[in-house]
Short mmCIF file of N, CA and C in Angstrom, two decimals:
data_model
loop_
_atom_site.label_atom_id
_atom_site.label_comp_id
_atom_site.label_asym_id
_atom_site.label_seq_id
_atom_site.Cartn_x
_atom_site.Cartn_y
_atom_site.Cartn_z
N MET A 1 0.85 -1.17 0.00
CA MET A 1 0.00 0.00 0.00
C MET A 1 0.90 1.24 0.00
N ILE A 2 0.70 2.09 -0.99
CA ILE A 2 1.45 3.34 -1.11
C ILE A 2 0.50 4.49 -0.84
N ILE A 3 0.90 5.41 0.03
CA ILE A 3 0.04 6.54 0.39
C ILE A 3 0.73 7.84 -0.01
N ASP A 4 0.05 8.63 -0.84
CA ASP A 4 0.54 9.94 -1.26
C ASP A 4 -0.48 10.99 -0.86
N LYS A 5 0.01 12.08 -0.29
CA LYS A 5 -0.88 13.16 0.12
C LYS A 5 -0.63 14.36 -0.78
N ASP A 6 -1.72 14.93 -1.31
CA ASP A 6 -1.64 16.09 -2.20
C ASP A 6 -2.68 17.10 -1.72
N GLY A 7 -2.27 18.01 -0.85
CA GLY A 7 -3.22 18.96 -0.27
C GLY A 7 -4.20 18.24 0.63
N ASN A 8 -5.50 18.37 0.30
CA ASN A 8 -6.53 17.70 1.10
C ASN A 8 -6.98 16.39 0.47
N VAL A 9 -6.15 15.85 -0.43
CA VAL A 9 -6.46 14.58 -1.10
C VAL A 9 -5.39 13.56 -0.75
N THR A 10 -5.82 12.39 -0.31
CA THR A 10 -4.90 11.29 -0.05
C THR A 10 -5.17 10.21 -1.09
N VAL A 11 -4.11 9.83 -1.81
CA VAL A 11 -4.21 8.78 -2.82
C VAL A 11 -3.57 7.53 -2.24
N ILE A 12 -4.36 6.47 -2.14
CA ILE A 12 -3.88 5.20 -1.60
C ILE A 12 -3.85 4.21 -2.76
N THR A 13 -2.66 3.71 -3.06
CA THR A 13 -2.47 2.81 -4.19
C THR A 13 -2.18 1.41 -3.69
N GLN A 14 -2.92 0.46 -4.20
CA GLN A 14 -2.69 -0.94 -3.87
C GLN A 14 -1.95 -1.57 -5.03
N GLU A 15 -0.78 -2.15 -4.75
CA GLU A 15 0.03 -2.70 -5.82
C GLU A 15 -0.15 -4.20 -6.01
N LYS A 16 -0.08 -4.96 -4.93
CA LYS A 16 -0.02 -6.41 -5.10
C LYS A 16 -1.12 -7.16 -4.37
N ALA A 17 -1.34 -6.84 -3.13
CA ALA A 17 -2.24 -7.65 -2.30
C ALA A 17 -3.69 -7.54 -2.78
N SER A 18 -4.52 -8.31 -2.17
CA SER A 18 -5.93 -8.34 -2.56
C SER A 18 -6.68 -7.13 -2.02
N VAL A 19 -7.86 -6.91 -2.55
CA VAL A 19 -8.73 -5.84 -2.08
C VAL A 19 -9.06 -6.04 -0.61
N PHE A 20 -9.30 -7.27 -0.21
CA PHE A 20 -9.65 -7.55 1.19
C PHE A 20 -8.52 -7.15 2.14
N GLU A 21 -7.28 -7.42 1.74
CA GLU A 21 -6.13 -7.02 2.57
C GLU A 21 -6.02 -5.51 2.65
N LEU A 22 -6.30 -4.83 1.54
CA LEU A 22 -6.26 -3.37 1.53
C LEU A 22 -7.30 -2.79 2.49
N ILE A 23 -8.49 -3.34 2.49
CA ILE A 23 -9.54 -2.83 3.37
C ILE A 23 -9.15 -3.01 4.83
N LYS A 24 -8.53 -4.13 5.16
CA LYS A 24 -8.06 -4.35 6.54
C LYS A 24 -7.03 -3.29 6.92
N LYS A 25 -6.09 -3.01 6.01
CA LYS A 25 -5.07 -2.00 6.28
C LYS A 25 -5.70 -0.61 6.40
N LEU A 26 -6.68 -0.32 5.56
CA LEU A 26 -7.35 0.98 5.61
C LEU A 26 -8.07 1.18 6.94
N ASP A 27 -8.69 0.14 7.45
CA ASP A 27 -9.36 0.25 8.74
C ASP A 27 -8.38 0.66 9.84
N VAL A 28 -7.15 0.17 9.74
CA VAL A 28 -6.14 0.47 10.76
C VAL A 28 -5.67 1.93 10.66
N VAL A 29 -5.47 2.43 9.43
CA VAL A 29 -4.90 3.78 9.25
C VAL A 29 -5.95 4.85 8.96
N TYR A 30 -7.21 4.49 8.94
CA TYR A 30 -8.26 5.42 8.51
C TYR A 30 -8.28 6.73 9.30
N ASN A 31 -8.09 6.67 10.60
CA ASN A 31 -8.16 7.89 11.42
C ASN A 31 -7.15 8.95 10.98
N ARG A 32 -6.03 8.53 10.40
CA ARG A 32 -5.03 9.49 9.91
C ARG A 32 -5.54 10.28 8.71
N TYR A 33 -6.44 9.69 7.94
CA TYR A 33 -6.86 10.28 6.67
C TYR A 33 -8.35 10.62 6.63
N LYS A 34 -9.03 10.51 7.76
CA LYS A 34 -10.48 10.69 7.76
C LYS A 34 -10.92 12.10 7.41
N ASN A 35 -10.03 13.09 7.53
CA ASN A 35 -10.38 14.46 7.20
C ASN A 35 -9.96 14.86 5.79
N ASP A 36 -9.44 13.92 5.02
CA ASP A 36 -9.03 14.17 3.64
C ASP A 36 -10.04 13.56 2.68
N ASN A 37 -10.01 14.03 1.45
CA ASN A 37 -10.70 13.31 0.38
C ASN A 37 -9.80 12.13 0.03
N ILE A 38 -10.39 10.97 -0.20
CA ILE A 38 -9.60 9.76 -0.43
C ILE A 38 -9.84 9.21 -1.83
N ILE A 39 -8.73 8.90 -2.49
CA ILE A 39 -8.77 8.18 -3.77
C ILE A 39 -8.09 6.84 -3.54
N ILE A 40 -8.79 5.77 -3.86
CA ILE A 40 -8.23 4.42 -3.78
C ILE A 40 -7.89 3.99 -5.20
N SER A 41 -6.61 3.86 -5.50
CA SER A 41 -6.19 3.47 -6.84
C SER A 41 -5.93 1.97 -6.89
N LEU A 42 -6.73 1.30 -7.70
CA LEU A 42 -6.59 -0.15 -7.88
C LEU A 42 -6.15 -0.48 -9.30
N THR A 43 -5.53 0.48 -9.97
CA THR A 43 -5.20 0.32 -11.38
C THR A 43 -4.14 -0.75 -11.64
N SER A 44 -3.34 -1.09 -10.64
CA SER A 44 -2.31 -2.10 -10.86
C SER A 44 -2.80 -3.52 -10.60
N LEU A 45 -4.03 -3.66 -10.11
CA LEU A 45 -4.59 -4.99 -9.87
C LEU A 45 -5.25 -5.53 -11.12
N LYS A 46 -5.42 -6.84 -11.15
CA LYS A 46 -6.13 -7.47 -12.26
C LYS A 46 -7.62 -7.16 -12.15
N ALA A 47 -8.42 -7.77 -12.97
CA ALA A 47 -9.87 -7.53 -12.95
C ALA A 47 -10.43 -7.68 -11.54
N ILE A 48 -11.31 -6.76 -11.18
CA ILE A 48 -11.87 -6.74 -9.83
C ILE A 48 -13.37 -6.99 -9.92
N PRO A 49 -13.84 -8.09 -9.31
CA PRO A 49 -15.28 -8.38 -9.37
C PRO A 49 -16.08 -7.41 -8.50
N LEU A 50 -17.34 -7.28 -8.81
CA LEU A 50 -18.25 -6.40 -8.09
C LEU A 50 -18.23 -6.67 -6.59
N GLU A 51 -18.17 -7.94 -6.21
CA GLU A 51 -18.18 -8.32 -4.79
C GLU A 51 -17.03 -7.68 -4.02
N GLU A 52 -15.88 -7.55 -4.67
CA GLU A 52 -14.72 -6.96 -3.99
C GLU A 52 -14.87 -5.44 -3.89
N VAL A 53 -15.40 -4.81 -4.92
CA VAL A 53 -15.60 -3.36 -4.88
C VAL A 53 -16.60 -3.01 -3.78
N ILE A 54 -17.63 -3.82 -3.63
CA ILE A 54 -18.66 -3.56 -2.63
C ILE A 54 -18.09 -3.62 -1.21
N GLU A 55 -16.97 -4.29 -1.02
CA GLU A 55 -16.33 -4.33 0.29
C GLU A 55 -15.94 -2.92 0.77
N PHE A 56 -15.77 -1.98 -0.15
CA PHE A 56 -15.42 -0.60 0.21
C PHE A 56 -16.65 0.21 0.61
N LEU A 57 -17.84 -0.32 0.42
CA LEU A 57 -19.06 0.46 0.59
C LEU A 57 -19.21 1.05 1.99
N GLN A 58 -18.97 0.27 3.02
CA GLN A 58 -19.13 0.78 4.38
C GLN A 58 -18.17 1.94 4.64
N LEU A 59 -16.91 1.76 4.27
CA LEU A 59 -15.92 2.81 4.46
C LEU A 59 -16.28 4.05 3.63
N SER A 60 -16.73 3.83 2.41
CA SER A 60 -17.14 4.93 1.55
C SER A 60 -18.31 5.70 2.16
N ASN A 61 -19.31 5.00 2.63
CA ASN A 61 -20.48 5.64 3.23
C ASN A 61 -20.10 6.45 4.46
N THR A 62 -19.26 5.89 5.31
CA THR A 62 -18.80 6.59 6.51
C THR A 62 -18.08 7.87 6.13
N HIS A 63 -17.20 7.77 5.16
CA HIS A 63 -16.39 8.91 4.74
C HIS A 63 -17.26 10.00 4.10
N ARG A 64 -18.20 9.59 3.27
CA ARG A 64 -19.06 10.55 2.58
C ARG A 64 -20.03 11.23 3.55
N LYS A 65 -20.47 10.52 4.58
CA LYS A 65 -21.34 11.14 5.60
C LYS A 65 -20.60 12.25 6.34
N ALA A 66 -19.28 12.12 6.44
CA ALA A 66 -18.46 13.14 7.09
C ALA A 66 -18.12 14.28 6.13
N LYS A 67 -18.78 14.32 4.98
CA LYS A 67 -18.61 15.40 3.99
C LYS A 67 -17.23 15.41 3.34
N HIS A 68 -16.72 14.22 3.04
CA HIS A 68 -15.47 14.09 2.31
C HIS A 68 -15.69 13.11 1.16
N SER A 69 -14.91 13.28 0.11
CA SER A 69 -15.06 12.42 -1.07
C SER A 69 -14.29 11.11 -0.89
N PHE A 70 -14.83 10.05 -1.49
CA PHE A 70 -14.20 8.73 -1.48
C PHE A 70 -14.40 8.16 -2.88
N VAL A 71 -13.31 8.04 -3.64
CA VAL A 71 -13.40 7.62 -5.04
C VAL A 71 -12.45 6.46 -5.27
N ILE A 72 -12.93 5.44 -5.96
CA ILE A 72 -12.11 4.28 -6.33
C ILE A 72 -11.74 4.41 -7.80
N VAL A 73 -10.48 4.15 -8.12
CA VAL A 73 -10.01 4.22 -9.50
C VAL A 73 -9.63 2.82 -9.96
N SER A 74 -10.30 2.38 -11.02
CA SER A 74 -9.97 1.10 -11.64
C SER A 74 -10.52 1.08 -13.05
N ASP A 75 -9.70 0.67 -13.97
CA ASP A 75 -10.16 0.52 -15.35
C ASP A 75 -10.45 -0.95 -15.66
N LYS A 76 -10.47 -1.76 -14.60
CA LYS A 76 -10.67 -3.20 -14.78
C LYS A 76 -11.94 -3.69 -14.10
N VAL A 77 -12.92 -2.80 -13.96
CA VAL A 77 -14.22 -3.18 -13.41
C VAL A 77 -15.28 -2.85 -14.45
N ASN A 78 -16.41 -3.51 -14.30
CA ASN A 78 -17.55 -3.19 -15.16
C ASN A 78 -18.31 -2.04 -14.50
N LEU A 79 -18.13 -0.84 -15.02
CA LEU A 79 -18.74 0.34 -14.41
C LEU A 79 -20.26 0.29 -14.42
N ASP A 80 -20.84 -0.44 -15.37
CA ASP A 80 -22.29 -0.57 -15.44
C ASP A 80 -22.86 -1.37 -14.26
N GLU A 81 -22.04 -2.24 -13.67
CA GLU A 81 -22.48 -3.07 -12.54
C GLU A 81 -22.40 -2.34 -11.20
N MET A 82 -21.64 -1.26 -11.13
CA MET A 82 -21.38 -0.59 -9.86
C MET A 82 -22.64 0.07 -9.31
N PRO A 83 -22.89 -0.11 -8.02
CA PRO A 83 -24.05 0.57 -7.41
C PRO A 83 -23.80 2.08 -7.35
N ASP A 84 -24.87 2.85 -7.34
CA ASP A 84 -24.75 4.31 -7.31
C ASP A 84 -24.12 4.82 -6.02
N GLU A 85 -24.15 4.02 -4.97
CA GLU A 85 -23.65 4.45 -3.66
C GLU A 85 -22.13 4.52 -3.60
N ILE A 86 -21.44 3.97 -4.58
CA ILE A 86 -19.98 3.98 -4.55
C ILE A 86 -19.46 4.55 -5.86
N LEU A 87 -18.48 5.44 -5.77
CA LEU A 87 -17.94 6.10 -6.95
C LEU A 87 -16.73 5.33 -7.46
N VAL A 88 -16.82 4.86 -8.69
CA VAL A 88 -15.70 4.17 -9.33
C VAL A 88 -15.49 4.83 -10.69
N VAL A 89 -14.26 5.26 -10.94
CA VAL A 89 -13.91 5.90 -12.21
C VAL A 89 -12.68 5.21 -12.79
N PRO A 90 -12.47 5.33 -14.11
CA PRO A 90 -11.35 4.61 -14.72
C PRO A 90 -9.98 5.28 -14.62
N THR A 91 -9.92 6.59 -14.28
CA THR A 91 -8.62 7.27 -14.24
C THR A 91 -8.48 8.15 -13.00
N ILE A 92 -7.24 8.41 -12.62
CA ILE A 92 -6.95 9.31 -11.49
C ILE A 92 -7.46 10.71 -11.81
N LYS A 93 -7.30 11.16 -13.04
CA LYS A 93 -7.78 12.50 -13.44
C LYS A 93 -9.27 12.63 -13.16
N GLU A 94 -10.04 11.61 -13.53
CA GLU A 94 -11.48 11.66 -13.28
C GLU A 94 -11.78 11.67 -11.78
N ALA A 95 -10.98 10.98 -10.99
CA ALA A 95 -11.18 10.99 -9.53
C ALA A 95 -10.98 12.40 -8.99
N TYR A 96 -9.93 13.09 -9.44
CA TYR A 96 -9.71 14.47 -9.01
C TYR A 96 -10.85 15.38 -9.48
N ASP A 97 -11.36 15.15 -10.68
CA ASP A 97 -12.49 15.94 -11.19
C ASP A 97 -13.73 15.74 -10.31
N ILE A 98 -14.00 14.49 -9.93
CA ILE A 98 -15.14 14.20 -9.05
C ILE A 98 -14.99 14.93 -7.72
N ILE A 99 -13.79 14.87 -7.15
CA ILE A 99 -13.55 15.53 -5.87
C ILE A 99 -13.76 17.04 -6.01
N GLU A 100 -13.27 17.61 -7.09
CA GLU A 100 -13.45 19.05 -7.32
C GLU A 100 -14.93 19.41 -7.42
N MET A 101 -15.70 18.61 -8.14
CA MET A 101 -17.14 18.87 -8.27
C MET A 101 -17.84 18.73 -6.92
N GLU A 102 -17.50 17.68 -6.18
CA GLU A 102 -18.14 17.47 -4.88
C GLU A 102 -17.79 18.58 -3.89
N GLU A 103 -16.56 19.09 -3.96
CA GLU A 103 -16.19 20.20 -3.08
C GLU A 103 -16.99 21.45 -3.42
N MET A 104 -17.21 21.69 -4.71
CA MET A 104 -18.04 22.83 -5.12
C MET A 104 -19.46 22.67 -4.59
N GLU A 105 -20.01 21.45 -4.71
CA GLU A 105 -21.36 21.19 -4.20
C GLU A 105 -21.43 21.43 -2.69
N ARG A 106 -20.42 20.97 -1.97
CA ARG A 106 -20.41 21.17 -0.52
C ARG A 106 -20.31 22.66 -0.18
N ASP A 107 -19.49 23.40 -0.94
CA ASP A 107 -19.36 24.84 -0.71
C ASP A 107 -20.67 25.57 -0.96
N LEU A 108 -21.47 25.06 -1.90
CA LEU A 108 -22.76 25.67 -2.21
C LEU A 108 -23.88 25.18 -1.30
N GLY A 109 -23.57 24.22 -0.43
CA GLY A 109 -24.55 23.74 0.53
C GLY A 109 -25.40 22.57 0.08
N PHE A 110 -24.97 21.87 -0.95
CA PHE A 110 -25.73 20.70 -1.42
C PHE A 110 -25.35 19.46 -0.66
#
C-alpha cells in the first residue's frame, strides 16, 4: 500500500495484495486520513469483481457522511455493474475531477 498526500487529497495505491487485505489496512490507518478526500487506486490490480468493490461500501459511506469524497479508480471493473452508492472511475484524473465537483457542491450547501 502506497500513500501519497496532495493537499486535502490522499491517494492510496494498492500494488499487489488483494482488495480484502487493503480494506483491513485501511481500517487500521483510517483515522489518519479521515479528514481528507480519499482516492483508492486499484489500477495495478487485475480484474476486480463487483463483490470486492462492494467491500469498500461501508468505508465509503462513513467517509461521505463526514462530507469528504471517497473515489475508487480502476479501469478493470464493469462500471455498469457498480451501485450508485460507490464512486468508481477509470482514471486518477477523473477521480480528481469528481472531488473538485463534490467540493463545489459542498461549498454551495448541497
